[in-house]
Backbone as a ProteinNet text record, in pm:
[ID]
protein_1_A
[PRIMARY]
MKLQLKNIIAVVAISTLMFSCSSDDDTPIVEGSTGKMEIEFDNSVNGDDLILNTNYLNTNGETLKISRFSYIVSNFVLISADGTEKVYPKNESYFIINEGEQLTTVHLVNVPSGDYVKIRFGLGVDQDRYGQGETAQQDFWDVAAANNLTWTWSTGYRFINFQGTFTSPLVSGEKEFMVHQGSNSATDNYREITLDFPTTAKVRTDASPAVHLIVDANKILDGEAKLKLSDYMNVANTSASIMGGQALITIAGNTTRMFVVDHVHANGH
[TERTIARY]
-16425.2	-16436.4	-16471.9	-16566.5	-16605	-16486.8	-16407	-16290.9	-16190.9	-16168.5	-16076.5	-16125.7	-16257.2	-16313.4	-16294.1	-16314.3	-16293.4	-16148.7	-16057.2	-15914.9	-15879.4	-15936.9	-15910.2	-15961.6	-16082.9	-16140.1	-16054.1	-16006.2	-15922.2	-15793.1	-15730.6	-15605.5	-15628.2	-15738.4	-15769.1	-15791.4	-15864.5	-15892	-15763.6	-15674.7	-15547.2	-15462.2	-15459	-15380.6	-15432	-15566.1	-15625.2	-15589.6	-15595.7	-15561.3	-15415.6	-15326.8	-15184	-15157.1	-15226.2	-15207.2	-15255.3	-15371.4	-15427.5	-15332	-15276.5	-15182.5	-15057.9	-15009.5	-14891	-14915.2	-15033.6	-15066	-15070.1	-15128.6	-15133.8	-14993.4	-14904.2	-14766.7	-14697.9	-14736.1	-14666.8	-14733.9	-14842.6	-14910.9	-14815.5	-14792.2	-14695.9	-14748.3	-14657.2	-14692.9	-14716.9	-14835.3	-14868.7	-14835.2	-14745	-14700.2	-14819.7	-14827.9	-14934.9	-15062.6	-15072.5	-15193.8	-15189.2	-15305.1	-15314.2	-15403.9	-15394.1	-15478.4	-15505.3	-15538.3	-15572.7	-15493.5	-15483.4	-15423.4	-15497.4	-15523.5	-15580.2	-15472.3	-15475.7	-15384.5	-15469.8	-15471.6	-15554.2	-15470.2	-15517.2	-15449.5	-15524.4	-15466.5	-15528.2	-15472.3	-15548	-15500.1	-15498.7	-15392.3	-15372.1	-15305.1	-15290.7	-15217.6	-15129.3	-15001.2	-14902.7	-14941.8	-14984.3	-15015.9	-15162	-15242.9	-15387.2	-15464	-15580.1	-15665.9	-15701.2	-15703.9	-15747	-15899.8	-15951.6	-16095	-16111.4	-16179	-16192.3	-16259.7	-16215.2	-16269.7	-16244.7	-16131	-16085.4	-15950.9	-15925.9	-15802.3	-15683.3	-15569.1	-15443.1	-15330.4	-15256.3	-15144	-15015.9	-14939.9	-14812.1	-14695	-14573	-14456.2	-14415.8	-14483.3	-14461.4	-14539.1	-14617.4	-14698.4	-14828.4	-14864.9	-14988.3	-15090.9	-15215.8	-15323.8	-15403.9	-15408.5	-15477.5	-15609.8	-15711.7	-15840	-15857.7	-15834.6	-15829.2	-15969.4	-16008.2	-16140.4	-16133.6	-16015.6	-16001.6	-15862	-15857.4	-15729.5	-15750.8	-15702.7	-15715.3	-15587.5	-15559.9	-15436.2	-15445.9	-15351.8	-15346	-15228.3	-15254	-15146.6	-15147.6	-15029.9	-15020.3	-14901.4	-14896.8	-14780.3	-14730	-14817.6	-14784.3	-14693.1	-14593	-14497.8	-14480.4	-14494.1	-14473.5	-14338.7	-14262.9	-14124.3	-14104.4	-14045.4	-14016.8	-13881.4	-13852.8	-13728	-13604.8	-13615.6	-13500.5	-13488.6	-13574.4	-13568.6	-13655.8	-13720.8	-13811.3	-13926.2	-13955.7	-14061.6	-14178.7	-14298.3	-14421	-14490.6	-14495.3	-14549.5	-14698.6	-14777.5	-14920.9	-14945	-15037.9	-15059.3	-15079.2	-15001.1	-14996.9	-15133.4	-15206.1	-15334.9	-15438.5	-15412.1	-15505.7	-15450.2	-15340.3	-15263.6	-15271.3	-15387.2	-15406	-15531.4	-15516.7	-15624.8	-15636.5	-15758.5	-15787.3	-15803.9	-15736.6	-15762.2	-15823.9	-15941.5	-16013.4	-16078.2	-16022.5	-16072.3	-16218.3	-16256.2	-16391.9	-16496.3	-16455.9	-16548.8	-16529	-16447.3	-16418	-16361.1	-16283.7	-16209.3	-16069	-16047.8	-15921.4	-15855	-15911.6	-15855.9	-15833.7	-15716.2	-15682.7	-15696	-15766.9	-15787.3	-15706.6	-15604.4	-15525.6	-15576.2	-15607.8	-15660.5	-15564.3	-15581.5	-15495.9	-15347.7	-15317.5	-15178.3	-15111.8	-14996.8	-14929.2	-14902.8	-14935.5	-14909.7	-14761.8	-14734.2	-14595.6	-14585.2	-14461.9	-14431.5	-14364	-14434.9	-14387.8	-14343.1	-14230.8	-14173.1	-14164.9	-14193.4	-14188.5	-14294.8	-14327	-14415.2	-14356.7	-14373.2	-14334.7	-14455.4	-14477.7	-14587	-14555.1	-14627.8	-14607.2	-14708.8	-14669.2	-14760.3	-14780.7	-14897.8	-14926.9	-14933.1	-14924.2	-14928.9	-14796.4	-14730.4	-14599.3	-14610	-14500.6	-14498.5	-14525	-14480.9	-14504.2	-14654.2	-14728.6	-14873.3	-14940.7	-14904.5	-14964.5	-14938	-14818.1	-14780.6	-14856.7	-14929.9	-15011	-15135.1	-15164	-15273.5	-15403.6	-15496	-15621.1	-15708.5	-15714.1	-15801.9	-15764.3	-15634.8	-15587.8	-15623	-15652.1	-15678.7	-15806.4	-15899.8	-16020.2	-16097.7	-16111.7	-16189.8	-16130.8	-15998.7	-15936.7	-15938.6	-15918.6	-15924.2	-16059.2	-16166.6	-16300.1	-16316.9	-16264.9	-16272.7	-16189.8	-16070.7	-15984.9	-16051.7	-16114.1	-16182.1	-16296.8	-16369.1	-16481.1	-16434	-16304.9	-16247.2	-16154	-16171.5	-16095.1	-15944.4	-15905	-15762.8	-15713.9	-15774.4	-15726.3	-15729.8	-15644	-15660	-15725.3	-15678.8	-15721.1	-15630.4	-15669.7	-15584.8	-15443.5	-15430	-15297.5	-15209.1	-15269.8	-15190.2	-15191.2	-15274.3	-15262.3	-15334	-15280.9	-15341.7	-15291.5	-15378.3	-15333	-15299	-15176.2	-15137.8	-15191.5	-15191.3	-15244	-15332	-15447	-15531.7	-15550.1	-15484.2	-15478.2	-15519.2	-15634.2	-15679.1	-15772.4	-15798	-15882.2	-15862.1	-15857.5	-15830.3	-15718.4	-15658	-15550.4	-15545.2	-15485.6	-15453.2	-15303.9	-15247.6	-15103.8	-15079.2	-14976.7	-14941.4	-14902.4	-14865.9	-14817.9	-14926.5	-15049.7	-15160.1	-15282	-15353.3	-15471.4	-15592.6	-15651.7	-15774.3	-15751.3	-15861.4	-15856	-15855.3	-15762.8	-15748.3	-15760.3	-15800.3	-15804.8	-15664	-15641.7	-15516.6	-15545.4	-15459.6	-15466.7	-15324.7	-15300.1	-15174.8	-15212.6	-15178.1	-15209.5	-15078.9	-15044.5	-14917.9	-14937.9	-14854.9	-14861.5	-14736.7	-14729.2	-14617.9	-14655.9	-14555.2	-14580	-14469.5	-14472	-14374	-14231.2	-14215.7	-14080.6	-14027.8	-14115.5	-14068.9	-14161.2	-14103.3	-14179.3	-14184.3	-14299.2	-14312	-14370.6	-14381	-14418	-14305.5	-14342.8	-14243.8	-14283.2	-14182.4	-14206.2	-14163.7	-14240.6	-14217.2	-14199.8	-14095.3	-14074.3	-14082.8	-14166.8	-14189.1	-14166.9	-14102.6	-14085.2	-14208.8	-14244.6	-14350.7	-14291.2	-14358.7	-14308.1	-14319.2	-14414.5	-14428.2	-14457.3	-14425.6	-14442.5	-14590.4	-14621.3	-14757.1	-14762.4	-14831.5	-14837.2	-14965.5	-14951.2	-15066.1	-15083.9	-15203.3	-15239.5	-15381.1	-15424.1	-15560.4	-15662.2	-15631.9	-15724.2	-15672.6	-15574.9	-15520.8	-15497.5	-15568.9	-15562.7	-15518.4	-15389.3	-15341.3	-15389	-15399.3	-15434.6	-15319.8	-15267.7	-15156	-15211.7	-15181.8	-15237.3	-15129	-15148.6	-15055.4	-15109.4	-15021.5	-15053.4	-14998.6	-15083.4	-15045.7	-15056	-14944.3	-14940.5	-14946.9	-15065.7	-15084.4	-15000.8	-14964.4	-14883.8	-14748.7	-14698.2	-14566.2	-14560	-14674.3	-14675	-14607.2	-14643.4	-14586.7	-14488.6	-14501.7	-14426.8	-14345.3	-14275.4	-14194.8	-14048.8	-13963.8	-13819.8	-13790.1	-13861	-13855.3	-13982.2	-13969.7	-14082.3	-14126.1	-14256.2	-14310.9	-14425.6	-14415.4	-14520.5	-14618.8	-14745.7	-14847.7	-14848	-14811.4	-14809.4	-14711	-14615.7	-14519	-14574.2	-14693.5	-14748.6	-14884.6	-14903.5	-15028	-15037.2	-15159.8	-15179.1	-15168.4	-15174	-15154.7	-15261.3	-15383.7	-15494.5	-15490.6	-15397.5	-15381.1	-15506.3	-15576.1	-15698.5	-15681.3	-15579.1	-15559.2	-15414.5	-15375.5	-15241.2	-15253.4	-15165.1	-15168.8	-15028.1	-15008.6	-14883.4	-14920.7	-14884.6	-14924.4	-14812.9	-14695.7	-14587	-14455.6	-14352.7	-14222.8	-14146.6	-14045.3	-13958.5	-14034.9	-14140.2	-14216.4	-14275.5	-14324.8	-14381.1	-14272.7	-14155.8	-14044.6	-14009.2	-14008.9	-13983.2	-14090.7	-14216.6	-14327.7	-14319.4	-14280.5	-14265.8	-14165.7	-14060.5	-13965	-14026.5	-14103.4	-14170.3	-14265.5	-14338.5	-14443.2	-14388.6	-14262.4	-14205.6	-14192.6	-14201.2	-14192.8	-14328.8	-14432.4	-14566.5	-14629.6	-14575	-14635.4	-14550.1	-14615.9	-14549.5	-14641.4	-14583.3	-14663.1	-14677.5	-14799.7	-14826.3	-14828.5	-14902.2	-14908.5	-14966.3	-14954.2	-15008.4	-15100	-15226.4	-15317.5	-15293.1	-15282.4	-15251.5	-15358.4	-15484.4	-15592.7	-15708.3	-15696	-15800.6	-15803.9	-15908.8	-15922.8	-15978.3
-5981.9	-5958.6	-6089.3	-6166.8	-6292.9	-6388.5	-6387.3	-6474.1	-6439.4	-6310.2	-6267	-6310.7	-6300.7	-6339.4	-6489	-6568.5	-6712.6	-6744.3	-6671.4	-6693.9	-6660.3	-6549.5	-6508.1	-6613.4	-6665.6	-6767.6	-6892.5	-6930.7	-7050.4	-7034.2	-6916.4	-6890	-6895	-6833.9	-6834.3	-6977	-7057.5	-7196	-7276.7	-7260.7	-7333.1	-7289.5	-7158.9	-7106.7	-7160.3	-7165.8	-7217.6	-7363.4	-7442.7	-7583.7	-7601.8	-7522.3	-7533.8	-7495.7	-7394.1	-7350.9	-7459.1	-7521	-7626.1	-7743.9	-7786.1	-7897.6	-7863.2	-7740.6	-7697.2	-7696.9	-7652.9	-7648.2	-7788.2	-7883.3	-8021.1	-8076.2	-8042.7	-8092.3	-8041.9	-7922.7	-7860.2	-7884.9	-7965	-7992.3	-8063.3	-8008.5	-8071.4	-8202.2	-8285.4	-8410.5	-8379.7	-8414.3	-8394	-8521.4	-8511.6	-8626.6	-8695.3	-8827.3	-8904.7	-8911.8	-8835.1	-8838.2	-8954.7	-8992.4	-9104.5	-9069	-9149.9	-9133.7	-9268.8	-9268.7	-9391.4	-9401.2	-9521.7	-9544.8	-9658	-9641.7	-9748.3	-9804.2	-9934.7	-9998.9	-10079.7	-10037.8	-10101.9	-10199.1	-10322.1	-10425.6	-10442	-10385	-10384.4	-10502.4	-10609.5	-10732.9	-10721.8	-10774.4	-10762.8	-10888.9	-10894	-11003.5	-10942.5	-10935	-10888.7	-10755.5	-10660.2	-10526.5	-10501.7	-10605	-10590.5	-10613.8	-10548.7	-10575.9	-10723.5	-10778.9	-10917.5	-10922.6	-10988.4	-11013.8	-11164.7	-11213.6	-11357.4	-11420	-11541.9	-11620.8	-11557.2	-11487.7	-11429.1	-11491.4	-11514.5	-11578.7	-11483.3	-11531.3	-11456.7	-11550.2	-11507.4	-11586.5	-11543.9	-11641.3	-11608.1	-11647.2	-11613.8	-11639.6	-11786.5	-11868.5	-12012.3	-12077.9	-11997.4	-12051	-12112.2	-12087.1	-12141.8	-12029.8	-12059.7	-11963.3	-11999.9	-11906.7	-11931.1	-11854.9	-11923.3	-11860.6	-11870.3	-11759.9	-11759.9	-11746.6	-11842.2	-11836.7	-11795.2	-11807.1	-11769.2	-11712.8	-11597.7	-11540.6	-11470.8	-11536.1	-11480.6	-11509.4	-11426.5	-11442.5	-11369.1	-11400.4	-11341.5	-11245	-11123.1	-11027	-10996.3	-10966.6	-10961.2	-10878	-10855.5	-10798.1	-10669.1	-10569.5	-10443.5	-10357.6	-10299.9	-10209.2	-10087.7	-9968.5	-9844.1	-9786.3	-9740	-9700.3	-9555.1	-9475.2	-9334.6	-9320.7	-9200.5	-9176.2	-9202.4	-9179.4	-9201.6	-9347	-9433.1	-9575	-9616.7	-9520.9	-9554	-9640.1	-9746.6	-9838.7	-9833.5	-9821.4	-9827.7	-9958.2	-10049.4	-10183.6	-10184.3	-10225.6	-10236	-10352.1	-10337.2	-10442.3	-10579.8	-10674.6	-10806.9	-10875	-10868	-10936.5	-10879.3	-10758.2	-10693.5	-10688.1	-10759	-10736.5	-10851.6	-10917.6	-11025.6	-10996.5	-10997.6	-10954.1	-11047.5	-11056.2	-11136.5	-11045.1	-11078.9	-11017.1	-11124.6	-11095.6	-11195	-11124.8	-11144.6	-11077.2	-11111.7	-11236.4	-11278	-11217.1	-11179.2	-11120.5	-10970.1	-10912.8	-10768.8	-10723.6	-10811.6	-10775.4	-10736	-10608.2	-10563.9	-10450.2	-10408.8	-10294.3	-10328.9	-10295.6	-10309.3	-10172.9	-10167.2	-10042.5	-10048.8	-9965.8	-9955.8	-9835.8	-9858.7	-9752.2	-9729.7	-9615.8	-9578.6	-9586.9	-9541	-9537.3	-9412.1	-9424.7	-9305.4	-9203.4	-9077.5	-8972.4	-8972.4	-8958.2	-8961.1	-8947.5	-8935	-8925.8	-9056.5	-9138.1	-9272.9	-9283.7	-9353.1	-9366.5	-9510.9	-9606.5	-9748.1	-9823.7	-9940.6	-10032.5	-10172.4	-10249.5	-10390.6	-10471.1	-10583.3	-10669.9	-10813.9	-10904.7	-11046	-11099.2	-11201.5	-11275.3	-11410.9	-11426.3	-11548.3	-11525.5	-11633.8	-11630.8	-11684.3	-11605.1	-11642.1	-11756.2	-11826.6	-11941.3	-11900.4	-11782.5	-11736.1	-11727.5	-11667.2	-11654.9	-11791	-11872	-12004.4	-12087.5	-12070.2	-12146.5	-12109.4	-11998.2	-11959.2	-12046.6	-12126.4	-12221.3	-12171	-12264	-12232.9	-12137.9	-12155.5	-12072.6	-11925.9	-11897.4	-11759.3	-11686.1	-11759.1	-11695	-11747.3	-11792.3	-11854.6	-11763.2	-11636.2	-11543.6	-11531.4	-11512.6	-11499.1	-11631.4	-11740.7	-11871.8	-11892.3	-11853	-11868.8	-11784.5	-11661.7	-11574.8	-11633.6	-11681.8	-11742.8	-11866.5	-11947.4	-12067.8	-12031.7	-11925.2	-11881.9	-11834	-11797.6	-11751.1	-11855.4	-11981.1	-12092.9	-12075.8	-12023.8	-12001	-12081.7	-12197.7	-12290.6	-12432.2	-12517.2	-12661.2	-12707.3	-12811.6	-12844.3	-12769.1	-12765.7	-12691.9	-12749.1	-12879.8	-12941	-12905.6	-12878.4	-12841.4	-12691.5	-12616.8	-12472	-12395.8	-12276.6	-12181.3	-12201.4	-12169.9	-12143	-11994	-11960.1	-11819.4	-11758.3	-11839.4	-11797.8	-11910	-11873	-11969	-11916.2	-11981.9	-11937.6	-12054.8	-12045.3	-12160.2	-12120.1	-12216.8	-12194.1	-12306.6	-12271.2	-12368.2	-12314.7	-12405	-12361.4	-12450.2	-12395.3	-12473.5	-12458.8	-12560.8	-12563.9	-12643.8	-12605	-12684.6	-12827	-12849	-12980.3	-13067.5	-13012.2	-13085.8	-13076.9	-13185.3	-13188.4	-13130.6	-13027.5	-12970.8	-12879.8	-12827.3	-12737.3	-12819.2	-12786	-12860.1	-12765.3	-12818.3	-12740.2	-12726.6	-12614.8	-12600.2	-12543.5	-12579.4	-12526.4	-12501	-12379.9	-12346.4	-12296.7	-12374.4	-12338.2	-12322.9	-12198.8	-12167.4	-12162.3	-12232.6	-12229.4	-12291.4	-12290.4	-12357	-12500.5	-12581.9	-12719.7	-12762	-12885.7	-12931.7	-12924.9	-12925.4	-12926	-12785.8	-12692.8	-12560	-12451.3	-12336.1	-12217.1	-12124.8	-12115.9	-12036.7	-11897.9	-11856.9	-11719	-11626.6	-11515.8	-11421.2	-11278.2	-11192.6	-11051.1	-10968.3	-10864.6	-10776.1	-10634.2	-10565.4	-10424.5	-10342	-10236.8	-10154.7	-10007.5	-9937.7	-9792.8	-9721.4	-9609.9	-9523.9	-9424.1	-9396.6	-9295.1	-9153.8	-9131.6	-9004.7	-9036.7	-8944.6	-8967.6	-8979.1	-9078.8	-9095.9	-9028.3	-8915.5	-8835.2	-8867.5	-8935.2	-8970.3	-8863.3	-8807.6	-8709.9	-8742.9	-8676.1	-8696	-8664.5	-8561.4	-8519.4	-8552.4	-8642.2	-8682.2	-8833.2	-8902.7	-9048.6	-9092.3	-9112	-9148.3	-9286.4	-9303	-9432.2	-9476.2	-9594.6	-9649.6	-9750.5	-9728.5	-9811.2	-9907.5	-10036.7	-10139.2	-10208.9	-10236.6	-10324.3	-10463	-10563	-10700.6	-10785	-10838.1	-10911.2	-11061.3	-11118.7	-11262.7	-11345.6	-11287.7	-11359.6	-11402.1	-11325.2	-11354.2	-11489.4	-11541	-11666.3	-11777.8	-11791	-11896.2	-11843.8	-11715.4	-11656.9	-11537.9	-11559.4	-11453.6	-11471.1	-11440.4	-11459.4	-11605.3	-11693.3	-11836.6	-11874.2	-11966	-12006.2	-12148	-12163.3	-12295.5	-12321.1	-12431	-12469.1	-12562.2	-12527.4	-12612.2	-12751.2	-12758.7	-12888.8	-12986.4	-12934.6	-13021.4	-13079.2	-13036.7	-13078.1	-13145.5	-13214.3	-13286.4	-13410.5	-13443.9	-13564.5	-13689.4	-13804.7	-13931	-13951	-13906.9	-13923.1	-13819.7	-13724.1	-13619.5	-13531.6	-13509.6	-13429	-13290.2	-13272.7	-13142.2	-13127.8	-13002.6	-12973.3	-12908.9	-12946.6	-12886.7	-12870.5	-12758.6	-12732	-12696.9	-12784.1	-12764.7	-12796.9	-12825.5	-12858.6	-12872.2	-12909.9	-12937.7	-12814.5	-12839.2	-12732.2	-12629.9	-12672.7	-12579.8	-12466.8	-12498.4	-12392.7	-12299.3	-12351.2	-12265.2	-12168.4	-12220.1	-12135.5	-12029.6	-12069.4	-11975.4	-11870.3	-11910.3	-11813.3	-11704.9	-11742.6	-11643.4	-11551.1	-11607.8	-11526.9	-11424.7	-11466.8	-11380.6	-11260.1	-11263	-11144	-11028.7	-11058.1	-10954.5	-10929.4	-10976.1	-10965	-10827.5	-10754.1	-10630.1	-10508.7	-10403.3	-10276.6	-10162.9	-10059	-9941.1	-9855.8	-9833.6	-9752.4	-9603.9	-9567.4	-9426.9	-9417.1	-9299.7	-9270.5	-9149.7	-9168.1	-9054	-8985.7	-8854.3	-8779.6	-8798.4	-8806.7	-8814.4	-8894.3	-9026.6	-9112.9	-9109.1	-9166.6	-9174.9	-9044.8
3497.2	3640.7	3712.2	3650	3710.2	3712.4	3604.4	3597.3	3705.6	3727	3831.8	3968.3	3992.6	4120.7	4144.9	4038.4	4052.1	4085	4019.8	4046	4189.2	4239.8	4378.2	4474.8	4448.1	4536.3	4535.4	4415.5	4404.3	4481.3	4469.9	4541.8	4692.5	4738.1	4881.7	4929.8	4849.1	4888.2	4899.3	4799.1	4800.9	4918.5	4943.2	5054.2	5186.9	5199.1	5322	5342.7	5231.7	5240.1	5278.3	5217.6	5248.3	5392.6	5441	5579.1	5674.6	5636.2	5719.8	5729.9	5613.1	5612.3	5692.3	5673.8	5745.9	5895.5	5936.1	6078	6136.5	6057.3	6103.7	6124	6029.4	6039.1	6164	6207.9	6319.9	6454.4	6455	6581.3	6676	6795.4	6886.2	6944.3	6985.8	7052.6	7200.1	7247.7	7388.1	7464.4	7558.2	7635.4	7701.9	7683.5	7745.8	7665.8	7557.3	7475.6	7377.2	7327.3	7234.1	7115.4	7011.4	6893.9	6831.4	6704.6	6633.4	6503.3	6453.3	6322	6253.7	6125	6043.5	5951.9	5932.6	5839.2	5742.4	5617.9	5517.1	5435	5423.4	5346.5	5214.3	5109.3	4976.5	4897.7	4892.9	4831.3	4679	4619.8	4475.6	4423.4	4291.2	4225.9	4118	4145.5	4046.7	3982.6	4066.3	4017.5	3987.1	3987.6	3963.2	4093	4106.7	4221	4224.9	4347.5	4361.9	4357.1	4257.6	4245.9	4250.3	4352	4368	4246.6	4217.4	4106.6	3969.3	3960.8	3835.1	3798.4	3671.4	3628.3	3632.2	3687.7	3689.2	3645.5	3546.2	3495.3	3566.1	3616.6	3679.8	3590.2	3633.6	3549.2	3549.4	3631	3627.3	3513.8	3439.4	3331.1	3378.8	3505	3561.1	3578.5	3549.7	3565.3	3689.5	3784.9	3910.7	3915.2	3962.2	3991.7	4143	4212.2	4358.8	4415.6	4499.4	4562.1	4708.5	4768.4	4909.9	4933.8	5000.5	5040.6	5174.6	5278.9	5413.2	5490.5	5590.7	5666.5	5799.6	5888.1	6021.3	6027.1	6075.7	6102.7	6251.5	6307.7	6453.7	6500.2	6630.7	6698.8	6633.7	6627.9	6562	6649.1	6583.1	6647.9	6557.5	6614	6540	6580.2	6480.3	6502.8	6460.5	6549.5	6522.2	6452.7	6403.6	6329.4	6415.1	6546.4	6634.7	6680	6625.9	6658.6	6774.9	6839.5	6949.5	6899.1	6970.8	6930.6	7027.5	6973.2	7052.6	7017.2	7115	7093.4	7126.1	7028.7	7052.6	7148.7	7245	7346.1	7283.5	7327.9	7265	7263.5	7373	7379.5	7283.6	7231.3	7139	6996.8	6973.1	6850.6	6750.7	6742.8	6646.4	6564.8	6431.5	6343.3	6223.5	6171.3	6052.9	5931.8	5822.4	5693.2	5604.7	5549.9	5471.1	5352.6	5234.7	5115.7	5088.5	5109.2	5080	5170.8	5292	5389.4	5402.7	5315.8	5317.4	5452.8	5514.2	5634.7	5589.1	5567.3	5507.7	5583.6	5697	5769.8	5915.8	5965.7	6107.4	6173.3	6284	6357.1	6486.9	6495.5	6618	6698.6	6825.4	6911	7028.2	7092.7	7206.6	7171.1	7049.2	7003.7	7061.4	7126.4	7179.3	7069	7095.5	6997.1	6960.3	6830.9	6787.4	6636.8	6589.3	6447.2	6406.2	6331.8	6301.2	6155.6	6136.5	6002.3	5955.1	6043.4	6007.7	6085.7	6034.2	6105.7	6097.2	6204.4	6204.1	6251.4	6185.7	6228.7	6190.4	6250.8	6223.2	6124.8	6051.2	5964.4	6030.6	6094.5	6167.1	6317.2	6390.9	6537.6	6589.4	6673.4	6724.6	6825.8	6843.7	6934.6	7079.7	7118.5	7255.1	7283.4	7189.7	7207.7	7202.3	7104.6	7092.3	7217	7274.5	7392.4	7517.5	7513.7	7629.7	7645.8	7543.9	7554.8	7496.2	7476.9	7409.7	7490.4	7620.7	7703.8	7694.4	7692.5	7691.5	7563.4	7457.2	7328.7	7262.8	7346.5	7293.5	7199.7	7237.1	7154.3	7014.5	7008.2	6876.7	6801.7	6873.3	6808.3	6739.6	6808.1	6750.7	6624.1	6626.5	6508.4	6394.7	6426.8	6325	6265.2	6350.2	6302	6208.2	6240.6	6156	6019.9	6010.6	5884.5	5821.5	5861.8	5804.3	5821.6	5938.4	5965.6	6085.9	6106.2	6208.7	6153.2	6212	6198.3	6328.7	6391.2	6527	6623	6751.4	6844.7	6849	6843	6853.4	6734	6618.4	6500.6	6474.7	6546.5	6549.6	6439.4	6415.6	6322.4	6179.7	6084.5	5948.8	5943.7	5911.5	5901.2	5772	5665.2	5535.2	5482.1	5429.8	5359.3	5216.8	5123.7	4984.2	4897.6	4832.4	4755.7	4641.9	4555	4438.5	4338.7	4210.7	4105.2	4015.4	3940.2	3850.3	3727	3624	3504.4	3478.5	3418.2	3390.3	3263.9	3186.1	3067.9	3104.9	3232.6	3275.7	3336.6	3347.8	3410.1	3319.5	3308	3222.7	3295.5	3236.1	3291	3410.5	3465.5	3580.8	3709.4	3799.3	3924.7	4043.2	4156.4	4279	4336.7	4407.6	4482.3	4620.6	4715.4	4851.9	4901.5	4948.1	5015.3	5153.5	5255.3	5393.7	5469.9	5498.5	5564.9	5715.7	5789.6	5935.3	5994.2	6125.6	6192.4	6223.8	6247.6	6290.5	6386.6	6427.3	6526.6	6474.1	6341.3	6282.9	6255.7	6216.3	6177.1	6230.2	6259	6297.9	6176.7	6112.4	5990.8	6015.7	6141.1	6172.7	6125.1	6061.4	6011.6	6049.2	6066.7	6092.3	5971.9	5945.7	5831.1	5882.8	5837.6	5871.3	5743.6	5746.3	5627.8	5659.5	5566.8	5579.2	5527.5	5592.4	5542.7	5443.3	5332.4	5238.3	5294.8	5384.7	5456.2	5602.3	5689.6	5832.3	5869.5	5949.9	6002.4	6139.1	6145.2	6267.8	6342.6	6454.3	6537.4	6644.7	6650.8	6752.8	6799.8	6904.3	6953	6843.9	6762.6	6658.1	6517.5	6506.9	6376.6	6376.8	6289.1	6283.2	6144.2	6123.6	5989.7	5946.1	5815.3	5755.6	5666	5692.3	5616.6	5516.6	5389.6	5281.5	5232.9	5258.4	5213.3	5089.2	4995	4883.3	4917.3	4907.4	4941.2	4814.2	4769.4	4642.4	4667.9	4650.5	4671.1	4573.8	4461.5	4362.7	4419	4517.1	4573.5	4644.2	4686.3	4761.4	4682.6	4557.1	4472.5	4368.4	4335.9	4224.8	4274.6	4385.5	4444.9	4410.5	4507.6	4485.9	4455	4524.1	4491.9	4415.9	4321.3	4237	4273.5	4295.4	4322	4224.6	4150.5	4057	4126.8	4119.8	4180	4118.1	3991.2	3921.9	3985.6	4062.2	4130.8	4260.1	4300.6	4430.1	4414	4301.8	4278.5	4367.7	4406.7	4486.8	4399.2	4463.4	4391.6	4284.5	4316.2	4221.3	4109.5	4120	4018.4	4003.4	4117.1	4114.9	4175.4	4257.8	4322.1	4366.5	4391.8	4442.2	4579.3	4670.1	4803.3	4858.9	4928.8	4999.8	5142	5235.8	5374.7	5473.3	5423.4	5515.3	5442.3	5518.7	5461	5415.4	5333.8	5285	5202.7	5134.6	5051.2	5134.8	5255.4	5340.2	5391.7	5417.6	5458.9	5345.7	5223.2	5106.8	5091.4	5107.1	5097.2	5206.5	5325.8	5435.6	5398.8	5327.5	5279.6	5175.3	5084.1	4981.9	5043.2	5144.9	5199.8	5275.3	5313.6	5379	5280.8	5150.9	5047.3	4981.2	5045.7	4989.9	5017.8	5116.1	5163.1	5126.1	5076.2	5043.2	5087.6	5150.3	5183.9	5059.1	5016.7	4898.5	4934.2	5038.2	5080	5220.7	5278	5411.2	5402.1	5442.3	5451.6	5585.2	5582.3	5705.1	5811.8	5768.3	5867.2	5809.1	5813.7	5761.8	5610.2	5553.3	5407	5349.6
[MASK]
+++++++++++++++++++++++++++++++++++++++++++++++++++++++++++++++++++++++++++++++++++++++++++++++++++++++++++++++++++++++++++++++++++++++++++++++++++++++++++++++++++++++++++++++++++++++++++++++++++++++++++++++++++++++++++++++++++++++++++++++++++++++++++++++++++++++++++++

């Protein structure tokens, strides 16, 4: 009898949960209403969680110990199944992701209620925004500077700050490395990424979906194009750095494939 009662309770609980989920799915969109969305950037290295100061071997035969991984994401656009785009306000659309400071979630507020199937965002700061001058973006510049994502104003933002130490069969001992991705007077390395959601993100006044992205830092050097840090050693042979030239253009291409949507929570975590 007790077993039957437990089974009945379990069935009722499951039925209630299914009804609740079904009801959420059918909640109509109220014209003019808004909600929230979270976008979580879960940093990783080739399928493993990114843990700073831990060794990771890449297919270039180099072992990286990453001490810093931070970057700028910007210009968020949410896209519905019919192609309608809802552009997040530009002045509010620049965010810092910094693994070392546990800054890994973007909070979008006052998002128009809707059923979204894609997201587009920028990696870095676009030339239009940068061209508005330092005064127009002083607050964000200060935050970026505090997270080691700026050079001087004349040379602009670091879009990605990726550094640590590495070992290689081609280099004696452990060496420091720095990869600082940004734009310069010769090239615009700002890139936009468009990602499909595996399930629809339904934003309502009382429903705030959370989009979980996996970000693979390994792609920076070990993506579609391969770059060996040992090829970028300084004259003294003490460290490797990539901060300009064709290598950054190549890295900019790699980083467009660094982001994947893992799943969407219907209403937060």
